[in-house]
Short mmCIF file of C-alpha atoms in Angstrom, two decimals:
data_model
loop_
_atom_site.label_atom_id
_atom_site.label_comp_id
_atom_site.label_asym_id
_atom_site.label_seq_id
_atom_site.Cartn_x
_atom_site.Cartn_y
_atom_site.Cartn_z
CA UNK A 30 7.32 18.61 -22.24
CA UNK A 31 10.29 17.32 -20.27
CA UNK A 32 11.16 16.93 -16.61
CA UNK A 33 12.58 20.46 -16.45
CA UNK A 34 9.06 21.72 -17.16
CA UNK A 35 7.60 20.05 -14.08
CA UNK A 36 10.33 20.19 -11.40
CA UNK A 37 13.15 22.65 -10.59
CA UNK A 38 16.90 22.16 -10.74
CA UNK A 39 18.72 21.22 -7.53
CA UNK A 40 17.77 18.73 -4.85
CA UNK A 41 14.08 17.90 -5.08
CA UNK A 42 11.77 16.39 -2.46
CA UNK A 43 8.18 15.35 -1.87
CA UNK A 44 5.76 15.77 -4.79
CA UNK A 45 8.62 16.64 -7.13
CA UNK A 46 10.26 13.25 -6.50
CA UNK A 47 6.93 11.57 -7.20
CA UNK A 48 6.54 13.59 -10.42
CA UNK A 49 9.98 12.52 -11.65
CA UNK A 50 9.38 8.83 -10.96
CA UNK A 51 5.92 8.93 -12.51
CA UNK A 52 7.29 10.74 -15.57
CA UNK A 53 10.01 8.08 -15.88
CA UNK A 54 7.44 5.27 -15.67
CA UNK A 55 5.14 6.92 -18.20
CA UNK A 56 8.01 7.54 -20.64
CA UNK A 57 9.64 4.14 -20.17
CA UNK A 58 12.98 5.05 -18.63
CA UNK A 59 14.67 4.76 -15.23
CA UNK A 60 17.09 6.91 -13.28
CA UNK A 61 20.44 5.55 -12.09
CA UNK A 62 21.24 6.10 -8.44
CA UNK A 63 25.00 6.41 -8.05
CA UNK A 64 26.83 5.77 -4.79
CA UNK A 65 29.04 8.66 -3.71
CA UNK A 66 31.85 8.60 -1.17
CA UNK A 67 33.43 12.04 -1.59
CA UNK A 68 32.91 15.48 -3.08
CA UNK A 69 34.86 14.22 -6.10
CA UNK A 70 32.43 11.38 -6.81
CA UNK A 71 29.45 13.67 -6.21
CA UNK A 72 30.85 16.14 -8.72
CA UNK A 73 31.40 13.39 -11.30
CA UNK A 74 27.80 12.22 -11.00
CA UNK A 75 26.36 15.71 -11.35
CA UNK A 76 28.62 16.61 -14.27
CA UNK A 77 27.71 13.39 -16.07
CA UNK A 78 23.98 14.07 -15.78
CA UNK A 79 24.31 17.75 -16.68
CA UNK A 80 26.11 17.00 -19.93
CA UNK A 81 23.36 14.66 -21.16
CA UNK A 82 20.50 16.78 -19.78
CA UNK A 83 19.12 14.17 -17.42
CA UNK A 84 17.90 13.92 -13.82
CA UNK A 85 20.09 11.86 -11.50
CA UNK A 86 20.16 10.30 -8.05
CA UNK A 87 23.08 10.61 -5.65
CA UNK A 88 23.10 8.13 -2.79
CA UNK A 89 25.23 7.51 0.29
CA UNK A 90 25.63 4.05 1.77
CA UNK A 91 26.46 3.56 5.41
CA UNK A 92 30.11 2.87 4.60
CA UNK A 93 30.23 5.64 2.04
CA UNK A 94 28.88 8.11 4.57
CA UNK A 95 31.47 6.96 7.11
CA UNK A 96 34.21 7.53 4.54
CA UNK A 97 32.82 10.97 3.67
CA UNK A 98 33.16 12.05 7.31
CA UNK A 99 36.66 10.58 7.60
CA UNK A 100 37.88 7.11 8.47
CA UNK A 101 39.76 8.53 11.44
CA UNK A 102 36.49 9.11 13.31
CA UNK A 103 34.93 6.69 15.75
CA UNK A 104 31.88 5.00 14.23
CA UNK A 105 31.09 2.56 17.03
CA UNK A 106 27.55 3.95 17.40
CA UNK A 107 27.13 4.99 13.75
CA UNK A 108 27.98 8.59 14.67
CA UNK A 109 30.50 9.00 11.83
CA UNK A 110 28.09 7.54 9.28
CA UNK A 111 25.37 9.91 10.49
CA UNK A 112 27.77 12.87 10.29
CA UNK A 113 29.08 11.85 6.89
CA UNK A 114 25.63 11.39 5.39
CA UNK A 115 24.45 14.76 6.71
CA UNK A 116 27.65 16.48 5.52
CA UNK A 117 27.31 14.84 2.13
CA UNK A 118 23.68 15.92 1.88
CA UNK A 119 24.55 19.53 2.63
CA UNK A 120 27.36 19.41 0.07
CA UNK A 121 25.06 18.03 -2.63
CA UNK A 122 22.48 20.69 -1.81
CA UNK A 123 25.12 23.42 -2.03
CA UNK A 124 26.21 22.54 -5.57
CA UNK A 125 23.36 20.63 -7.25
CA UNK A 126 21.42 23.65 -8.48
CA UNK A 127 24.51 25.04 -10.22
CA UNK A 128 24.53 21.96 -12.47
CA UNK A 129 21.03 22.83 -13.69
CA UNK A 130 19.49 19.38 -13.21
CA UNK A 131 16.99 17.84 -10.75
CA UNK A 132 18.77 15.68 -8.17
CA UNK A 133 17.21 13.11 -5.86
CA UNK A 134 19.30 12.79 -2.71
CA UNK A 135 19.06 9.27 -1.33
CA UNK A 136 20.62 6.88 1.19
CA UNK A 137 21.24 3.22 0.46
CA UNK A 138 20.74 -0.14 2.22
CA UNK A 139 20.04 0.42 5.90
CA UNK A 140 19.84 -3.03 7.47
CA UNK A 141 18.33 -3.62 10.92
CA UNK A 142 21.69 -3.44 12.69
CA UNK A 143 22.26 -0.01 11.09
CA UNK A 144 19.00 1.58 12.28
CA UNK A 145 20.87 4.02 14.58
CA UNK A 146 22.27 5.49 11.35
CA UNK A 147 18.77 5.83 9.92
CA UNK A 148 17.50 7.39 13.16
CA UNK A 149 20.28 9.99 13.13
CA UNK A 150 19.57 10.97 9.55
CA UNK A 151 15.84 11.16 10.18
CA UNK A 152 16.41 13.52 13.10
CA UNK A 153 18.42 15.74 10.75
CA UNK A 154 15.56 15.55 8.23
CA UNK A 155 13.05 16.67 10.83
CA UNK A 156 15.25 19.56 11.96
CA UNK A 157 15.74 20.65 8.35
CA UNK A 158 12.01 20.34 7.71
CA UNK A 159 11.20 22.66 10.61
CA UNK A 160 13.53 25.28 9.17
CA UNK A 161 12.91 24.86 5.43
CA UNK A 162 9.61 23.03 4.94
CA UNK A 163 11.26 19.99 3.35
CA UNK A 164 13.51 17.16 4.61
CA UNK A 165 17.29 17.27 4.17
CA UNK A 166 17.27 14.08 2.12
CA UNK A 167 14.79 13.36 -0.67
CA UNK A 168 14.55 9.69 0.29
CA UNK A 169 15.97 6.83 2.30
CA UNK A 170 16.15 3.08 1.89
CA UNK A 171 15.39 0.53 4.57
CA UNK A 172 16.74 -2.94 3.76
CA UNK A 173 15.07 -5.30 6.20
CA UNK A 174 14.91 -8.08 3.64
CA UNK A 175 16.63 -10.54 5.97
CA UNK A 176 13.87 -10.09 8.55
CA UNK A 177 10.54 -11.97 8.44
CA UNK A 178 8.18 -10.28 6.01
CA UNK A 179 5.79 -9.20 8.76
CA UNK A 180 8.60 -7.51 10.72
CA UNK A 181 9.99 -5.95 7.56
CA UNK A 182 6.64 -4.35 6.72
CA UNK A 183 5.86 -3.34 10.30
CA UNK A 184 9.18 -1.57 10.91
CA UNK A 185 9.06 0.14 7.52
CA UNK A 186 5.50 1.36 8.12
CA UNK A 187 6.50 2.74 11.52
CA UNK A 188 9.24 4.79 9.86
CA UNK A 189 7.00 5.75 6.94
CA UNK A 190 4.49 7.24 9.37
CA UNK A 191 7.27 9.47 10.67
CA UNK A 192 8.42 10.39 7.15
CA UNK A 193 4.97 10.97 5.65
CA UNK A 194 4.39 14.45 7.13
CA UNK A 195 7.57 15.56 5.33
CA UNK A 196 6.47 13.87 2.09
CA UNK A 197 9.74 11.97 2.23
CA UNK A 198 10.27 8.96 -0.01
CA UNK A 199 10.92 5.49 1.42
CA UNK A 200 12.43 2.65 -0.59
CA UNK A 201 12.15 -0.83 0.89
CA UNK A 202 13.44 -4.25 -0.13
CA UNK A 203 11.55 -7.53 -0.15
CA UNK A 204 13.39 -10.68 -1.07
CA UNK A 205 17.15 -10.54 -0.74
CA UNK A 206 19.70 -9.11 -3.16
CA UNK A 207 22.56 -11.59 -2.97
CA UNK A 208 26.28 -10.89 -2.78
CA UNK A 209 27.98 -8.20 -0.71
CA UNK A 210 27.57 -4.43 -0.90
CA UNK A 211 29.41 -2.01 1.37
CA UNK A 212 29.12 -4.04 4.57
CA UNK A 213 25.72 -5.63 3.86
CA UNK A 214 26.62 -9.26 3.20
CA UNK A 215 24.06 -11.66 1.70
CA UNK A 216 26.47 -14.10 0.08
CA UNK A 217 25.13 -17.15 1.92
CA UNK A 218 21.37 -16.73 1.50
CA UNK A 219 19.17 -19.46 0.09
CA UNK A 220 18.47 -19.14 -3.63
CA UNK A 221 14.72 -19.04 -2.99
CA UNK A 222 15.19 -15.81 -1.03
CA UNK A 223 16.45 -14.10 -4.19
CA UNK A 224 12.90 -13.96 -5.59
CA UNK A 225 9.95 -11.95 -4.29
CA UNK A 226 6.40 -13.24 -4.61
CA UNK A 227 3.39 -11.31 -5.99
CA UNK A 228 1.61 -11.67 -2.65
CA UNK A 229 4.58 -10.02 -0.93
CA UNK A 230 4.37 -7.02 -3.23
CA UNK A 231 0.63 -6.65 -2.62
CA UNK A 232 1.04 -6.89 1.16
CA UNK A 233 3.62 -4.10 1.04
CA UNK A 234 1.62 -1.93 -1.33
CA UNK A 235 -1.51 -2.30 0.79
CA UNK A 236 0.27 -1.46 4.06
CA UNK A 237 2.36 1.42 2.69
CA UNK A 238 -0.31 3.11 0.58
CA UNK A 239 -2.55 3.45 3.63
CA UNK A 240 0.14 5.71 5.12
CA UNK A 241 1.82 7.49 2.18
CA UNK A 242 2.13 7.46 -1.61
CA UNK A 243 5.84 8.25 -1.44
CA UNK A 244 7.40 4.78 -1.62
CA UNK A 245 9.03 2.28 -3.97
CA UNK A 246 9.82 -1.40 -3.72
CA UNK A 247 13.10 -3.15 -4.47
CA UNK A 248 11.71 -6.55 -5.39
CA UNK A 249 14.17 -9.40 -5.77
CA UNK A 250 14.25 -11.18 -9.13
CA UNK A 251 17.59 -12.98 -8.80
CA UNK A 252 19.66 -9.83 -8.25
CA UNK A 253 23.18 -10.11 -6.85
CA UNK A 254 25.48 -7.30 -5.72
CA UNK A 255 29.02 -7.20 -7.04
CA UNK A 256 30.76 -7.65 -10.37
CA UNK A 257 29.98 -10.69 -12.49
CA UNK A 258 30.49 -11.61 -16.12
CA UNK A 259 27.26 -11.47 -18.15
CA UNK A 260 25.43 -14.79 -17.88
CA UNK A 261 26.76 -15.69 -14.43
CA UNK A 262 23.77 -14.13 -12.68
CA UNK A 263 20.33 -15.38 -13.75
CA UNK A 264 17.93 -12.47 -13.58
CA UNK A 265 14.21 -12.81 -14.17
CA UNK A 266 12.85 -9.30 -14.75
CA UNK A 267 9.75 -10.86 -16.29
CA UNK A 268 8.64 -11.59 -12.71
CA UNK A 269 8.10 -7.86 -12.21
CA UNK A 270 5.37 -7.95 -14.85
CA UNK A 271 3.61 -10.68 -12.86
CA UNK A 272 3.87 -8.59 -9.70
CA UNK A 273 2.37 -5.60 -11.50
CA UNK A 274 -0.47 -7.70 -12.88
CA UNK A 275 -1.25 -9.12 -9.44
CA UNK A 276 -1.37 -5.70 -7.73
CA UNK A 277 -3.33 -4.27 -10.67
CA UNK A 278 -5.95 -7.00 -10.24
CA UNK A 279 -6.18 -6.48 -6.47
CA UNK A 280 -6.66 -2.74 -6.96
CA UNK A 281 -9.08 -3.13 -9.86
CA UNK A 282 -7.19 -0.40 -11.69
CA UNK A 283 -6.44 0.18 -15.36
CA UNK A 284 -2.97 1.49 -14.54
CA UNK A 285 -0.43 -0.80 -16.16
CA UNK A 286 2.29 -0.26 -13.54
CA UNK A 287 0.74 0.55 -10.16
CA UNK A 288 4.03 -0.26 -8.39
CA UNK A 289 7.24 1.76 -8.74
CA UNK A 290 10.05 -0.78 -8.67
CA UNK A 291 13.79 -0.43 -7.98
CA UNK A 292 16.55 -2.57 -9.55
CA UNK A 293 19.43 -3.56 -7.24
CA UNK A 294 22.45 -5.69 -8.09
CA UNK A 295 22.58 -4.77 -11.76
CA UNK A 296 26.31 -5.26 -12.44
CA UNK A 297 26.81 -7.78 -15.22
CA UNK A 298 23.20 -7.50 -16.38
CA UNK A 299 22.58 -7.67 -20.11
CA UNK A 300 21.11 -4.64 -21.86
CA UNK A 301 17.95 -6.62 -22.59
CA UNK A 302 17.51 -7.56 -18.91
CA UNK A 303 17.78 -3.89 -17.98
CA UNK A 304 15.34 -2.87 -20.71
CA UNK A 305 12.83 -5.53 -19.67
CA UNK A 306 13.03 -4.41 -16.05
CA UNK A 307 12.29 -0.84 -17.13
CA UNK A 308 9.40 -2.02 -19.30
CA UNK A 309 7.96 -3.67 -16.19
CA UNK A 310 7.96 -0.56 -14.01
CA UNK A 311 11.52 -0.10 -12.72
CA UNK A 312 12.13 3.64 -12.28
CA UNK A 313 15.44 3.52 -10.40
CA UNK A 314 18.53 1.36 -10.73
CA UNK A 315 21.44 1.32 -8.31
CA UNK A 316 24.94 1.65 -9.75
CA UNK A 317 27.99 1.28 -7.53
CA UNK A 318 30.35 -1.57 -8.40
CA UNK A 319 30.81 -0.42 -12.00
CA UNK A 320 31.37 3.24 -11.12
CA UNK A 321 33.90 2.21 -8.45
CA UNK A 322 35.82 0.37 -11.13
CA UNK A 323 35.54 3.29 -13.52
CA UNK A 324 36.98 5.68 -10.92
CA UNK A 325 39.91 3.37 -10.27
CA UNK A 326 40.41 2.71 -13.98
CA UNK A 327 40.80 6.44 -14.56
CA UNK A 328 43.57 6.56 -11.97
CA UNK A 329 45.24 3.47 -13.38
CA UNK A 330 45.24 4.78 -16.94
CA UNK A 331 46.52 8.16 -15.79
CA UNK A 332 49.41 6.44 -14.00
CA UNK A 333 50.28 4.32 -17.01
CA UNK A 334 50.24 7.36 -19.30
CA UNK A 335 52.43 9.41 -16.95
CA UNK A 336 54.47 6.67 -15.29
CA UNK A 337 57.86 8.15 -16.09
CA UNK A 338 56.84 11.44 -14.46
CA UNK A 339 55.50 9.80 -11.30
CA UNK A 340 58.60 8.10 -9.88
CA UNK A 341 60.29 11.13 -8.29
CA UNK A 342 59.45 14.74 -7.54
CA UNK A 343 62.26 15.94 -9.79
CA UNK A 344 63.65 14.27 -12.89
CA UNK A 345 61.86 12.86 -15.92
CA UNK A 346 62.60 11.87 -19.55
CA UNK A 347 62.81 15.54 -20.50
CA UNK A 348 65.59 16.31 -18.03
CA UNK A 349 67.09 15.23 -14.69
CA UNK A 350 66.29 18.53 -12.98
CA UNK A 351 62.78 19.10 -14.31
CA UNK A 352 59.93 18.96 -11.76
CA UNK A 353 56.96 16.60 -11.99
CA UNK A 354 54.52 18.59 -9.90
CA UNK A 355 51.94 18.95 -12.66
CA UNK A 356 51.79 15.19 -13.05
CA UNK A 357 51.60 14.22 -9.36
CA UNK A 358 49.26 17.02 -8.34
CA UNK A 359 46.32 15.13 -6.76
CA UNK A 360 43.93 17.29 -8.75
CA UNK A 361 45.27 15.86 -12.00
CA UNK A 362 44.95 12.29 -10.75
CA UNK A 363 41.48 12.76 -9.29
CA UNK A 364 40.23 14.59 -12.37
CA UNK A 365 41.27 11.60 -14.48
CA UNK A 366 39.24 9.38 -12.13
CA UNK A 367 36.25 11.71 -12.40
CA UNK A 368 36.33 11.74 -16.20
CA UNK A 369 36.31 7.96 -16.29
CA UNK A 370 33.45 7.77 -13.79
CA UNK A 371 31.49 10.38 -15.77
CA UNK A 372 31.60 8.13 -18.81
CA UNK A 373 30.29 5.16 -16.82
CA UNK A 374 27.46 7.17 -15.26
CA UNK A 375 26.44 8.32 -18.72
CA UNK A 376 26.56 4.72 -19.97
CA UNK A 377 24.15 3.76 -17.18
CA UNK A 378 21.86 6.61 -18.19
CA UNK A 379 21.92 5.43 -21.81
CA UNK A 380 21.15 1.84 -20.76
CA UNK A 381 18.12 3.07 -18.80
CA UNK A 382 16.86 5.45 -21.48
CA UNK A 383 17.60 8.48 -19.29
CA UNK A 384 19.23 10.77 -21.85
CA UNK A 385 17.94 14.26 -22.79
CA UNK A 386 14.89 13.69 -20.61
CA UNK A 387 14.89 17.24 -19.25
#
């Protein structure tokens, strides 16, 4: 039995999201969550997952949502980011089912100063729920990791209480993912903040589980956003096993992985670090930096291969009066970017064991 036997194709929510994450944990794999900024990047993610028969997550960051709506719009009160996220969600919903795979529709890293963005999306979720019996988005992430732990938990629980009636998933972060990611800058944090403690995980689990079972925790184990050569970032995924053991003991349960963990800042990670994180209960891993590069690399390689046809509208090595429209057609350029991104998304799926899991 595979995932396609337990959840439908298209955007899934509520119990179906829980089923997918639990299935991933039980079968020792994780699902990459890919940042999207356009219909083109959404399409690349969905095509990549379809062709290897795997579930996938599409996520919009605050900056990505702003870009989706159009950089010419005013975003002084997060209105463009709200509009872009909602527009992106409706687009994903309109095409996801056609790809024949389950899709979890997510938003990424909402820091405290971006809460107006979160509020706007949640209002859209509630309106959609009234009309359709499910929220617009499958899940959201609150990143209050820079706040004191007590405030982080309290604010998250307040939002979770609002999301729980819709069975909407909430991802939270404890301990800080270093580096910079789409406007959330943690480059100057103390090294000690890059590691969560077992007691932190238990405090979150205890507070959240009293409200809802639809949540996951992005625990910090040395993670850093951005692109780094392997070995330059010291990850300690073995800490996740200690967190699981601590929560397991507090609960008095036989379940090996009572906590569903999320892996942020994975660029430059070794395959073994990724595999160990999955073995310790990671069911989702964010991928952005590497797919951004892949998209650009597709454009760059297309240009290099067609350089002599991309200098003028008319005139190329085959003749001074021959047109170059086929080469400079944006569709040709963007498709090259998509194909490159598709390969990187599939690589992430392979790394996480998420291949032919339907």
